[in-house]
PDB file of C-alpha atoms in Angstrom:
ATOM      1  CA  UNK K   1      79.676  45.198  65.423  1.00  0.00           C
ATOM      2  CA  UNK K   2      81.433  45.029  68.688  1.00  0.00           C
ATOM      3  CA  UNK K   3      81.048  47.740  71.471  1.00  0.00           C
ATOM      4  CA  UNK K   4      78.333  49.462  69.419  1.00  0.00           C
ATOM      5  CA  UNK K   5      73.955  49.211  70.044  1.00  0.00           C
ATOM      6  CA  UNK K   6      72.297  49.285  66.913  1.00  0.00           C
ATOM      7  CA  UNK K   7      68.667  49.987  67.668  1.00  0.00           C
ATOM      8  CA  UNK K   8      66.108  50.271  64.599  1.00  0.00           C
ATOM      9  CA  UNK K   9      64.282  53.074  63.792  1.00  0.00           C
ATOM     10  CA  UNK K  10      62.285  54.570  60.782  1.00  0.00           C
ATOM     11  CA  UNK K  11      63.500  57.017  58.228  1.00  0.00           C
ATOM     12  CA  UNK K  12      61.276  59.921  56.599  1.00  0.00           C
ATOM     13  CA  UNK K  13      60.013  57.023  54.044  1.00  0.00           C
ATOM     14  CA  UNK K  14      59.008  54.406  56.430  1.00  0.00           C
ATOM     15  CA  UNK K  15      62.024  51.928  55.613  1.00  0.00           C
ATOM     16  CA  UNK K  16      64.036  50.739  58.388  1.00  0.00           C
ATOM     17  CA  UNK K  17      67.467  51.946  58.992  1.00  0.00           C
ATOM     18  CA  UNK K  18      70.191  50.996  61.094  1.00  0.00           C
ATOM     19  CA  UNK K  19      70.404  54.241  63.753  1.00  0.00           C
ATOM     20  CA  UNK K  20      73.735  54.544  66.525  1.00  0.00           C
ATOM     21  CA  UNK K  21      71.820  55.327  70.281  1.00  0.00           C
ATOM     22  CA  UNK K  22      74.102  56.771  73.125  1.00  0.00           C
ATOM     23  CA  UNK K  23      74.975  53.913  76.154  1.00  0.00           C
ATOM     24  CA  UNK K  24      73.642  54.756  79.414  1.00  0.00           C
ATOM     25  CA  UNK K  25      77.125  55.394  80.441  1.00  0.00           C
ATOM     26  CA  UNK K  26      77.874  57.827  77.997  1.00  0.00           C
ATOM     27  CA  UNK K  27      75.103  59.732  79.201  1.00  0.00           C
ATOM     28  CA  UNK K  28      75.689  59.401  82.770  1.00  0.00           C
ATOM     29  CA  UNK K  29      79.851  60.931  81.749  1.00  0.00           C
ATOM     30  CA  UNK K  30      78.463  63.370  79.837  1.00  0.00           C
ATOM     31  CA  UNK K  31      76.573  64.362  82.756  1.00  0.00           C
ATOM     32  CA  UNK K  32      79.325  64.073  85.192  1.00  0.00           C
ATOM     33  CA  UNK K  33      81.548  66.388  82.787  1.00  0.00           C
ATOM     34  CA  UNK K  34      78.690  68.719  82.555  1.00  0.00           C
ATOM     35  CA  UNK K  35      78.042  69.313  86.244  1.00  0.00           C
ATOM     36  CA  UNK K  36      81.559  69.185  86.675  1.00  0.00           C
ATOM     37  CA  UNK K  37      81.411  72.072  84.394  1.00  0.00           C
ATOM     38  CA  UNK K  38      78.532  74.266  85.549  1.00  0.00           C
ATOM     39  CA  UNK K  39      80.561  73.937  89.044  1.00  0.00           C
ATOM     40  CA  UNK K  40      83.394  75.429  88.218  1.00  0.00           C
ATOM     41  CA  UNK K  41      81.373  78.531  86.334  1.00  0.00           C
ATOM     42  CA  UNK K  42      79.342  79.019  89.780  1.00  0.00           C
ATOM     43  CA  UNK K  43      82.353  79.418  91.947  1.00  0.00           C
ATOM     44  CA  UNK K  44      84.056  81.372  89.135  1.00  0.00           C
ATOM     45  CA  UNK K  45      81.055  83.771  89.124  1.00  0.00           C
ATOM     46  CA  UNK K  46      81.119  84.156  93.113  1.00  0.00           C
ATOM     47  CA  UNK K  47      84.255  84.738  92.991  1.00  0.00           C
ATOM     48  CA  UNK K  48      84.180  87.591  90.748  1.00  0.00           C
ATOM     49  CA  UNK K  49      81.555  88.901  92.917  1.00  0.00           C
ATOM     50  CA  UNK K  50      83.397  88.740  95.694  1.00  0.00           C
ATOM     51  CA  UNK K  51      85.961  90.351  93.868  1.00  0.00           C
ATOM     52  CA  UNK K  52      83.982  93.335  92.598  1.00  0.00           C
ATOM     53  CA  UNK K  53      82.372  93.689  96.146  1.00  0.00           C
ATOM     54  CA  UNK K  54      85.824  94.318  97.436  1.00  0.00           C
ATOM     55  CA  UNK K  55      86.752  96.706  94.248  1.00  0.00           C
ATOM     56  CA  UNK K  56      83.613  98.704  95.677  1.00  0.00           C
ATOM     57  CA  UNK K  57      84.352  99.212  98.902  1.00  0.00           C
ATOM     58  CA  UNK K  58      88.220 100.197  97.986  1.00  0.00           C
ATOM     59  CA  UNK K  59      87.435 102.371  96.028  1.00  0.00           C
ATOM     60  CA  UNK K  60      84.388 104.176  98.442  1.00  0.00           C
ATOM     61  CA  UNK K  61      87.913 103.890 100.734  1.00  0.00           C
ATOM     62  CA  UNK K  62      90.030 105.709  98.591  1.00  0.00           C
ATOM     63  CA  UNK K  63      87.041 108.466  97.746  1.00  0.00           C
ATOM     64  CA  UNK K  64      86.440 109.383 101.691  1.00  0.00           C
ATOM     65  CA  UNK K  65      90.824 109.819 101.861  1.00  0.00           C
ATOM     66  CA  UNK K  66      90.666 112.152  99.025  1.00  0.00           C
ATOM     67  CA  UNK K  67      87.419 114.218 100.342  1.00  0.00           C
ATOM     68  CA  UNK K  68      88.903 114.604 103.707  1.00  0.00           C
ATOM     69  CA  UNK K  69      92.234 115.558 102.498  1.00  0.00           C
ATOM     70  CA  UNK K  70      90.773 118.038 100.725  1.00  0.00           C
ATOM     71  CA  UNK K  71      88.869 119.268 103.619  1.00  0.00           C
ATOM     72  CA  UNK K  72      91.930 119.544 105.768  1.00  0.00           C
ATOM     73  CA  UNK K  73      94.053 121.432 102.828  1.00  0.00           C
ATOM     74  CA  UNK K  74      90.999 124.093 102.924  1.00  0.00           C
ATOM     75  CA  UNK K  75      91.282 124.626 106.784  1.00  0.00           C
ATOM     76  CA  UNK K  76      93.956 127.057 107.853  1.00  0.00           C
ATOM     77  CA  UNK K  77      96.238 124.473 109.455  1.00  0.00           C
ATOM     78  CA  UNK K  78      98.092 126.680 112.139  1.00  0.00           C
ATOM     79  CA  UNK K  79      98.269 123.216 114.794  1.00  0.00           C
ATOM     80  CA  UNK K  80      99.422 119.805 114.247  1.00  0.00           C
ATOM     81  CA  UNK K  81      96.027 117.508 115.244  1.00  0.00           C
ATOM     82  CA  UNK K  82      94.781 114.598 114.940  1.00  0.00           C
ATOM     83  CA  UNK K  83      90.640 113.812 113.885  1.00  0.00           C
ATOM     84  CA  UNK K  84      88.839 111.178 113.387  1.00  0.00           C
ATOM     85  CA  UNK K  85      85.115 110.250 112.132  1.00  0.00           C
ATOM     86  CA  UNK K  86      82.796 107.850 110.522  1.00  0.00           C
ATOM     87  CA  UNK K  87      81.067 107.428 107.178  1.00  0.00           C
ATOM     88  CA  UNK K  88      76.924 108.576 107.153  1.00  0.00           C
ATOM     89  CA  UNK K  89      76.516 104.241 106.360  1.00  0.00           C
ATOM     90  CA  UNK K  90      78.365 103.726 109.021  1.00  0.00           C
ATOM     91  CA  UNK K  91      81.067 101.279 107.325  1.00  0.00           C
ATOM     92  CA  UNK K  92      83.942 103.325 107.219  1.00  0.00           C
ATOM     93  CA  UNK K  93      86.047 105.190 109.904  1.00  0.00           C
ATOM     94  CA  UNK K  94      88.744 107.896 109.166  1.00  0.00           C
ATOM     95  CA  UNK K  95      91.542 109.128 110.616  1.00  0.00           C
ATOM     96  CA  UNK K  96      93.160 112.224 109.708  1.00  0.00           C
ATOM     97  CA  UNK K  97      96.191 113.105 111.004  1.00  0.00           C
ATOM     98  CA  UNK K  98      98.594 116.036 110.739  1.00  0.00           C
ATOM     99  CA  UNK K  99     102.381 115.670 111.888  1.00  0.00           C
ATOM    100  CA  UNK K 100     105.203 118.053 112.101  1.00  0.00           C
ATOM    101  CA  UNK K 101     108.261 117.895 109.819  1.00  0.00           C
ATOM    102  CA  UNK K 102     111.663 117.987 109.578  1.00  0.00           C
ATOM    103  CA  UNK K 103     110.788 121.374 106.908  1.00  0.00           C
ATOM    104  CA  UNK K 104     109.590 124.820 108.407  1.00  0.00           C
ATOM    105  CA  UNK K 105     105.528 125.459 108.377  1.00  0.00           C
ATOM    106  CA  UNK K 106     105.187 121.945 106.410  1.00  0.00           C
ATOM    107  CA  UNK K 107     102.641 119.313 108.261  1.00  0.00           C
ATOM    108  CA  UNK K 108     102.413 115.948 107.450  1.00  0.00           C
ATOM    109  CA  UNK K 109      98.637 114.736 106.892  1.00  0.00           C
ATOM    110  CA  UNK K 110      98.037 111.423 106.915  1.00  0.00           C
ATOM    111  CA  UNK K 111      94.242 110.159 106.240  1.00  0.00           C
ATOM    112  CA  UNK K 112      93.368 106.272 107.255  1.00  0.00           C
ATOM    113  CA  UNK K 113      90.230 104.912 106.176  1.00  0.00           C
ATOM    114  CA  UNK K 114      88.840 101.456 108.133  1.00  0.00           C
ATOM    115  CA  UNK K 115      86.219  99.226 107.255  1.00  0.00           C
ATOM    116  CA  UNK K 116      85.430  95.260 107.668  1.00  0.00           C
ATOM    117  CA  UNK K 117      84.170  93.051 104.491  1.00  0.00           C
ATOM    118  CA  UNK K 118      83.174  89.522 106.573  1.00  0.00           C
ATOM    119  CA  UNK K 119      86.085  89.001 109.189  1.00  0.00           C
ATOM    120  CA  UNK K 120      88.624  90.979 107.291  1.00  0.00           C
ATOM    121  CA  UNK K 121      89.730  94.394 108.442  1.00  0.00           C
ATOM    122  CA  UNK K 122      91.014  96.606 105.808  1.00  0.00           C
ATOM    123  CA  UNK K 123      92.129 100.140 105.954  1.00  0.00           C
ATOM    124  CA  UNK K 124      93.251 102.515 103.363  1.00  0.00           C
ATOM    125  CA  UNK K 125      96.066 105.118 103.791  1.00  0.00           C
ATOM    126  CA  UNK K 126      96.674 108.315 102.453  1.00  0.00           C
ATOM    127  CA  UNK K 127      99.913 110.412 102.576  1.00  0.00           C
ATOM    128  CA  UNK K 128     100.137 114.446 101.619  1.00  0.00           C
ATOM    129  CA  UNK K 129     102.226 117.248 102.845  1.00  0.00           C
ATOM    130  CA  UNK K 130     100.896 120.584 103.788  1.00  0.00           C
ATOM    131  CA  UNK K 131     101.662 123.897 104.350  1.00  0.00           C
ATOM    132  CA  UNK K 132     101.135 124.756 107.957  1.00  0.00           C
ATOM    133  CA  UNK K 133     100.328 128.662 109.066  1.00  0.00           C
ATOM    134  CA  UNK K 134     102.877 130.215 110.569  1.00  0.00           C
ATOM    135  CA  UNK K 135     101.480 130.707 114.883  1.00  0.00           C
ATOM    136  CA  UNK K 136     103.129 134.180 114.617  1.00  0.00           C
ATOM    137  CA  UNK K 137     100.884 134.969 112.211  1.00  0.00           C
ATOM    138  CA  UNK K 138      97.877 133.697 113.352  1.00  0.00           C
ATOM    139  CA  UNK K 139      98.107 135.166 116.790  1.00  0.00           C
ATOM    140  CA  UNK K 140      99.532 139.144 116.342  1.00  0.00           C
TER     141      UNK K 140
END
């Protein structure tokens, strides 16, 4: 038989038998393919990690827009203004401002959200009109 080892071995009787052994470079591919393998799962699995990281923080992003939006719609807005402040981790920094419009008594807010993930800035923005108190109103 050419190409092929044929070692001996022992069947559940005792008899000889003819038995087919893997090559020591069939192993050593195998191997190869195998690592080759498990190295392509590991970064795969990082980067879905990395990936979920940044999912995370977006969305913590999108969740501090929204809450300060909300805050500013329950103010009486009677002045266009611009604040700004920080998340209680530290991580993320707002923005909210308020703009006049083109439209009578209607502000625009816009809320920015900042943070870093390594050496990448990110920021988040959020756009809402707003119905701004009249000043003759608010001061008889």
């Amino acid at each position: 038989m050419k190409g092929k080892r044929i070692i001996c071995c022992h069947n559940d009787m005792g008899l000889r038998a003819k038995c087919r052994a893997f090559s020591i470079l069939e192993v050593i591919v195998a191997m190869v393919i195998l690592g080759v393998g498990m190295i392509a799962i590991l970064a795969a699995m990082r980067s879905s990690a990395n990936a979920s990281h940044h999912s995370r923080m977006q969305t913590r992003a999108v969740l501090i827009a929204e809450t300060q939006l909300v805050n500013t719609r329950l103010t009486d807005l009677t002045s266009y203004m611009t604040t700004q402040g920080q998340s209680k981790d530290g991580r993320f920094n707002w923005q909210v401002q308020i703009a006049p419009t083109s439209k009578e008594n209607l502000g625009r807010v816009q809320v920015t959200v900042n943070w870093q993930e390594g050496h990448r800035k990110n920021n988040y923005d959020l756009i809402s009109f707003a119905q701004m108190k009249s000043f003759e109103q608010t001061n008889p």
